[in-house]
Coordinates of C-alpha atoms and ligand atoms in Angstrom, one line a residue:
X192 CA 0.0 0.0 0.0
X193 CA 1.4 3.3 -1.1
X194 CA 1.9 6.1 2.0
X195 CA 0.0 9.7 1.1
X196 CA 2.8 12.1 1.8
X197 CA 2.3 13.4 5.7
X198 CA 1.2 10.1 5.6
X199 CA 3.1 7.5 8.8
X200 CA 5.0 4.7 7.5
X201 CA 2.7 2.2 8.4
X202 CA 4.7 -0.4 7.4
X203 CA 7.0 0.4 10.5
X204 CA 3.9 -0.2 12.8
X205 CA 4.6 -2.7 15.5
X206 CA 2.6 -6.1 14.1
X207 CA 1.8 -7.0 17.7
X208 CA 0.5 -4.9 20.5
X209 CA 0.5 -5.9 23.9
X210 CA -1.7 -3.8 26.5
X211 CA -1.7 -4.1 30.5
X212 CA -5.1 -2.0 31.2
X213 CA -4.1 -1.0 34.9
X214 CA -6.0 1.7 36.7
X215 CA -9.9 1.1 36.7
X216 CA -9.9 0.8 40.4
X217 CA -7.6 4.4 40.9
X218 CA -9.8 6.4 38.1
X219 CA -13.5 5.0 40.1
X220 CA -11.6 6.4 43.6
X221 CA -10.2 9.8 42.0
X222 CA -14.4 10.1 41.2
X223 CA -15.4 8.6 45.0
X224 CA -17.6 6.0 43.6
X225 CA -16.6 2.2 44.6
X226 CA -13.3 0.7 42.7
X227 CA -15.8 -1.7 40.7
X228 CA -17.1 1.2 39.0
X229 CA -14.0 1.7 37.3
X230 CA -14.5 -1.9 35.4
X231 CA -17.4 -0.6 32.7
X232 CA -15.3 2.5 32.3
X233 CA -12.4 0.1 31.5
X234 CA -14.7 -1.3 28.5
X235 CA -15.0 1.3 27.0
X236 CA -11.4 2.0 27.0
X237 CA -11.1 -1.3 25.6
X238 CA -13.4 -0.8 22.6
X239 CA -11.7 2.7 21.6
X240 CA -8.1 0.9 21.1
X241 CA -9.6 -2.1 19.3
X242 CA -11.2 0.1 16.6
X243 CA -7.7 2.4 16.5
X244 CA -5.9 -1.0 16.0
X245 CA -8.4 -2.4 13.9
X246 CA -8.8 0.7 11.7
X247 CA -4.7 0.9 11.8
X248 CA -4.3 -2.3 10.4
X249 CA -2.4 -3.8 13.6
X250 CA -2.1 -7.7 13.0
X251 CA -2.4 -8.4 16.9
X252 CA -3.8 -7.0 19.6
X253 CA -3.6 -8.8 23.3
X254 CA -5.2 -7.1 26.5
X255 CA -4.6 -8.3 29.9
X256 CA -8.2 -8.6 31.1
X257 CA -7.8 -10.8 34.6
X258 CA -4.4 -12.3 35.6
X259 CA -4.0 -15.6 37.3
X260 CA -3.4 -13.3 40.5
X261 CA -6.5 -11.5 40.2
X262 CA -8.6 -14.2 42.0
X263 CA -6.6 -12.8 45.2
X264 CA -9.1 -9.6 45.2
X265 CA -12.2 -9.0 47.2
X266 CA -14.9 -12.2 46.4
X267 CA -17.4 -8.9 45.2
X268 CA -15.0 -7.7 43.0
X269 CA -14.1 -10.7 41.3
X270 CA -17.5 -12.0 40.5
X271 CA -18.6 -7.9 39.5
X272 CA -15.6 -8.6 37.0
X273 CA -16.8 -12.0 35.7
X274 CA -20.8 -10.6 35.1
X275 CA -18.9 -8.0 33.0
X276 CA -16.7 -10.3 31.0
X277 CA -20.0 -12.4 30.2
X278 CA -21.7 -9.2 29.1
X279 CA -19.2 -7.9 27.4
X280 CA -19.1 -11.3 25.3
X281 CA -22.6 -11.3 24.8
X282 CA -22.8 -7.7 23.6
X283 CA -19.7 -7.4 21.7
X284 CA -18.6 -10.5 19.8
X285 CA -21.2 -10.0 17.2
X286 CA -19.6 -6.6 16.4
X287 CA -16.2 -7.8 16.6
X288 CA -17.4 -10.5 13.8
X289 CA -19.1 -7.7 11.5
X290 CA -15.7 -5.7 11.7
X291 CA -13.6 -9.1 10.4
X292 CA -11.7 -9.4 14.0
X293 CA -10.5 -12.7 15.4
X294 CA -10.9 -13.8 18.8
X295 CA -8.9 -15.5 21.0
X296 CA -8.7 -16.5 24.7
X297 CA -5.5 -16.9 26.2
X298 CA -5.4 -18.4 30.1
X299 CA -6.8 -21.6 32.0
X300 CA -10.2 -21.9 31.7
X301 CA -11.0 -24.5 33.7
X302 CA -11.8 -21.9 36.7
X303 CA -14.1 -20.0 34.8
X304 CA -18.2 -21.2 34.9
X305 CA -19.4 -23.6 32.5
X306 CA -21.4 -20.5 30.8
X307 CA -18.2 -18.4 30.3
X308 CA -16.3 -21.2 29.6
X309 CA -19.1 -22.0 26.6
X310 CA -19.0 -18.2 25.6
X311 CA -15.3 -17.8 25.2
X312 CA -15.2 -21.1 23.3
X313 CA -18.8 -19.5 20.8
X314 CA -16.8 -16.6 20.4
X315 CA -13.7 -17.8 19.2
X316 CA -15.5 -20.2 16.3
X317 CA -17.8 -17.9 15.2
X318 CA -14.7 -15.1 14.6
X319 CA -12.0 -18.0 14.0
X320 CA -12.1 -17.1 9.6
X321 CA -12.2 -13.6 10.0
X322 CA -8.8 -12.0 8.5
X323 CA -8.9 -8.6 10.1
X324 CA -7.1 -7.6 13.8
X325 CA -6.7 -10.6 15.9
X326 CA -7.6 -9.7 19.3
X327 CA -6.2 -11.7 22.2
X328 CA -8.0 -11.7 25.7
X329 CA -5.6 -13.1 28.3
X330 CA -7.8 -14.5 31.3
X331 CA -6.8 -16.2 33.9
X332 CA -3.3 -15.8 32.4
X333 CA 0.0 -15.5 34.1
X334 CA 3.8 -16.0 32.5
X335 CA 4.8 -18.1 34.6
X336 CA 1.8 -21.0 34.1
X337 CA 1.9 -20.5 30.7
X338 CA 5.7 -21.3 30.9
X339 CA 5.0 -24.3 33.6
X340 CA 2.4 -25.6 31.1
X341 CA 4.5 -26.1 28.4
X342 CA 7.3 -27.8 30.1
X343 CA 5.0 -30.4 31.4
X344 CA 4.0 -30.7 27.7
X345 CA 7.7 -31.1 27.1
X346 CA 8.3 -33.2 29.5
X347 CA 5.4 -35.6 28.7
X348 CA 7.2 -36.3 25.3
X349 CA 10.2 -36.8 26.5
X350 CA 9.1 -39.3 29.0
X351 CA 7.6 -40.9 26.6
X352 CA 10.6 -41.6 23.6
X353 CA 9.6 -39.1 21.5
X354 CA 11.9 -37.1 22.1
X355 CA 15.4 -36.7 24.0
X356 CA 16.1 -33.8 26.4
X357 CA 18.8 -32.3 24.0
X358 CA 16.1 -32.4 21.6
X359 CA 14.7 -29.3 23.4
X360 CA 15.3 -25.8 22.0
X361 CA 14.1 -22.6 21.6
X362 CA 11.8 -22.7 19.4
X363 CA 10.2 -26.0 21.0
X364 CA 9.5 -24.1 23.7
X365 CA 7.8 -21.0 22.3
X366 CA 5.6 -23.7 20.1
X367 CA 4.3 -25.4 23.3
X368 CA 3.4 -21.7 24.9
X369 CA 0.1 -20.0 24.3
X370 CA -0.1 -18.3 20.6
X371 CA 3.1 -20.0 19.5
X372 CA 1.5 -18.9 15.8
X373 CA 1.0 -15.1 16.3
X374 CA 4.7 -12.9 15.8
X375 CA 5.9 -11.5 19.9
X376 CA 4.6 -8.7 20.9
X377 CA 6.7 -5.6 19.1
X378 CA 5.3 -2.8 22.0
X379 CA 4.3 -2.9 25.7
X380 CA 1.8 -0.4 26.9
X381 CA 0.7 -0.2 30.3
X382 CA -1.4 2.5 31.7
X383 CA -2.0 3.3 35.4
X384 CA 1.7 4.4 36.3
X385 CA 3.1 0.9 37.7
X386 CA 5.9 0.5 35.8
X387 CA 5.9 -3.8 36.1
X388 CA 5.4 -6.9 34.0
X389 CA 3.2 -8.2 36.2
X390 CA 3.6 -12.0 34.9
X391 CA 2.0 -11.0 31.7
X392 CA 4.0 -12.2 28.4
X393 CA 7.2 -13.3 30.2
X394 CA 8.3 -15.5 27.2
X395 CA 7.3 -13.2 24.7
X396 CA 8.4 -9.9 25.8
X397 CA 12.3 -11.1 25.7
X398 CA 12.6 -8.2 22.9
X399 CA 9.4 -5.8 23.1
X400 CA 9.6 -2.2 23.3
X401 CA 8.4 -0.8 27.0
X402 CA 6.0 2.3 26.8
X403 CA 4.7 3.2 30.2
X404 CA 1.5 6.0 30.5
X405 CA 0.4 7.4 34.0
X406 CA -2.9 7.6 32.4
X407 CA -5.6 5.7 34.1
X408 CA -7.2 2.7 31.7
X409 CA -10.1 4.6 31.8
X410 CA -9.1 7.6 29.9
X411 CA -7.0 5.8 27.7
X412 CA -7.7 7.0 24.4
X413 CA -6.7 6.8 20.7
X414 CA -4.7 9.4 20.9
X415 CA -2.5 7.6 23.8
X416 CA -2.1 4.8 21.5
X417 CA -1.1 6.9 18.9
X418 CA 1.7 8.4 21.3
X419 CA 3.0 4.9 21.8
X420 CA 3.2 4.1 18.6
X421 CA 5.3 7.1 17.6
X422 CA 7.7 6.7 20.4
X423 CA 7.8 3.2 19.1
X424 CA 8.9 4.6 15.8
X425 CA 11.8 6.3 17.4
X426 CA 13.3 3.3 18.9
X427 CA 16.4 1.6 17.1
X428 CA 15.6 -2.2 18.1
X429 CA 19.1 -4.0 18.1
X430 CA 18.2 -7.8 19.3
X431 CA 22.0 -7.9 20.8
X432 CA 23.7 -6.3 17.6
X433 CA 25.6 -2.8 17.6
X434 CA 24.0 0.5 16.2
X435 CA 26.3 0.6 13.2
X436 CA 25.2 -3.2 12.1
X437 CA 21.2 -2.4 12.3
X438 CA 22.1 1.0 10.3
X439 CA 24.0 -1.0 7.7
X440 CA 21.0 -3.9 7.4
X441 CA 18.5 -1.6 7.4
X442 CA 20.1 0.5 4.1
Ligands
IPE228 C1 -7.0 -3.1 36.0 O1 -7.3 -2.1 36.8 C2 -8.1 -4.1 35.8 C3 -8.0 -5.4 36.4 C4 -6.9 -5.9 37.0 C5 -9.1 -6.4 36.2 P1 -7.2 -2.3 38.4 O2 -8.5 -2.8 39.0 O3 -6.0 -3.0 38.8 O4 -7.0 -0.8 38.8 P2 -6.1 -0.2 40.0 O5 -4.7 -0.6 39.6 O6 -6.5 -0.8 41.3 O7 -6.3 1.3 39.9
IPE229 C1 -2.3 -6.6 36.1 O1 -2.9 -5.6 36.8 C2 -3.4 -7.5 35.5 C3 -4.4 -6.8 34.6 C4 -4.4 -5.6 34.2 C5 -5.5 -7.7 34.3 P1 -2.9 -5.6 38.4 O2 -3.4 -4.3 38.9 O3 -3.6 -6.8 38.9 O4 -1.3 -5.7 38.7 P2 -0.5 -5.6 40.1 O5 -1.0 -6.6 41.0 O6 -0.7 -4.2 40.6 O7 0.9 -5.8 39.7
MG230 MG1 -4.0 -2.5 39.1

């Protein structure tokens, strides 16, 4: 696709965005209501970026939704937060189909109810042909499981002949991780101010560009994205080599 002049070089976009959408519970208590009130605002955030990134042509999209440590939080909060999820679903996917995005669930399931459960797996057939923006909930997800998960994977085969331990390499690995098909994340967003990974991506963020926002998921808008994007643009990503040697590939 040809640029317009003024026009960004889209083709430098990152292909894979990863979001941590951190502050619902501050932006609810700046306004005094209760932290779950912040939640609903969250959506909204949420449905802002994914018509920026669809719109912008992004290949991938993944938003932290409810990490594996989440389940630690106040009983109230915690099932306010799954009634949202469900609704969410059930208002959205249809949408999300008519715009040609893919969805995808990343996290153990298993503690989610049977109706979520039957939901997230509609959601994902019913969207699983569409070519647009793939958009990647992880729920229930945390690094380190996802990690744990595939070793016993690994392991299994090993134990049983099919392979030997030397067998196991890099790329091995990543394959028996969650979304082994989709490119890393290129950029890391997180809003809120906490400047942590909170066991999101741990694998998959070994070379992603960090972009941290004070801004409250709330009032995260497209214009913040935009921001990221373009400090993105100024970064000179080196995977280990020296400044000359990326200037010399790159000409
Ligand atoms: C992120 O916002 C949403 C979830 C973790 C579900 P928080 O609820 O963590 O908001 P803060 O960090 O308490 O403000
Ligand atoms: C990370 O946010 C998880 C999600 C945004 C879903 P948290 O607010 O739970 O992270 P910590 O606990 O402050 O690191
Ligand atoms: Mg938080």
């Amino acid at each position: 696709m040809q640029n317009e002049p003024g026009d960004k070089d889209k083709s430098r976009y990152p292909r894979h965005i990863a979001i941590i959408m951190d502050g619902n519970g501050r932006w609810a208590q700046q306004r005094h209501l209760p932290r779950i009130m912040g939640h609903p605002a969250g959506v909204k955030a949420v449905k802002r970026v994914v018509q920026f990134c669809a719109e912008q042509e992004i290949q991938v999209l993944t938003l932290f939704a409810f990490s594996s440590e989440n389940w630690r939080r106040p009983k109230d909060e915690v099932s306010k937060l799954m009634s949202l999820f469900m609704m969410t679903m059930q208002k959205e996917v249809n949408r999300l189909d008519k715009n040609n995005i893919r969805l995808r669930f990343i996290g153990e399931r298993a503690d989610f109810s049977e109706k979520i459960q039957q939901k997230m797996a509609d959601s994902e057939q019913q969207t699983e042909n569409n070519t647009g923006l793939t958009l990647v909930i992880a729920a229930n997800y945390g690094g380190h499981r996802d990690i744990t998960l595939a070793m016993q994977v690994i392991a299994q085969r090993v134990k049983e002949g099919i392979i030997q331990p030397e067998d196991i390499d890099e790329s091995m690995i990543a394959n028996a991780l969650s979304i082994p098909d989709l490119p890393d994340p290129d950029l890391f967003i997180r809003s809120g101010g906490e400047e942590r990974v909170s066991n999101f991506l741990l694998w998959q963020l070994a070379y992603t560009e960090f972009y941290f926002t004070s801004e409250l998921w709330p009032d995260f808008k497209a214009e913040t994205m935009q921001a990221a994007i373009d400090d993105f643009l100024t970064r000179e990503r080196r995977f280990g080599r020296t400044s000359e040697q990326v200037q010399n590939l790159s000409s």
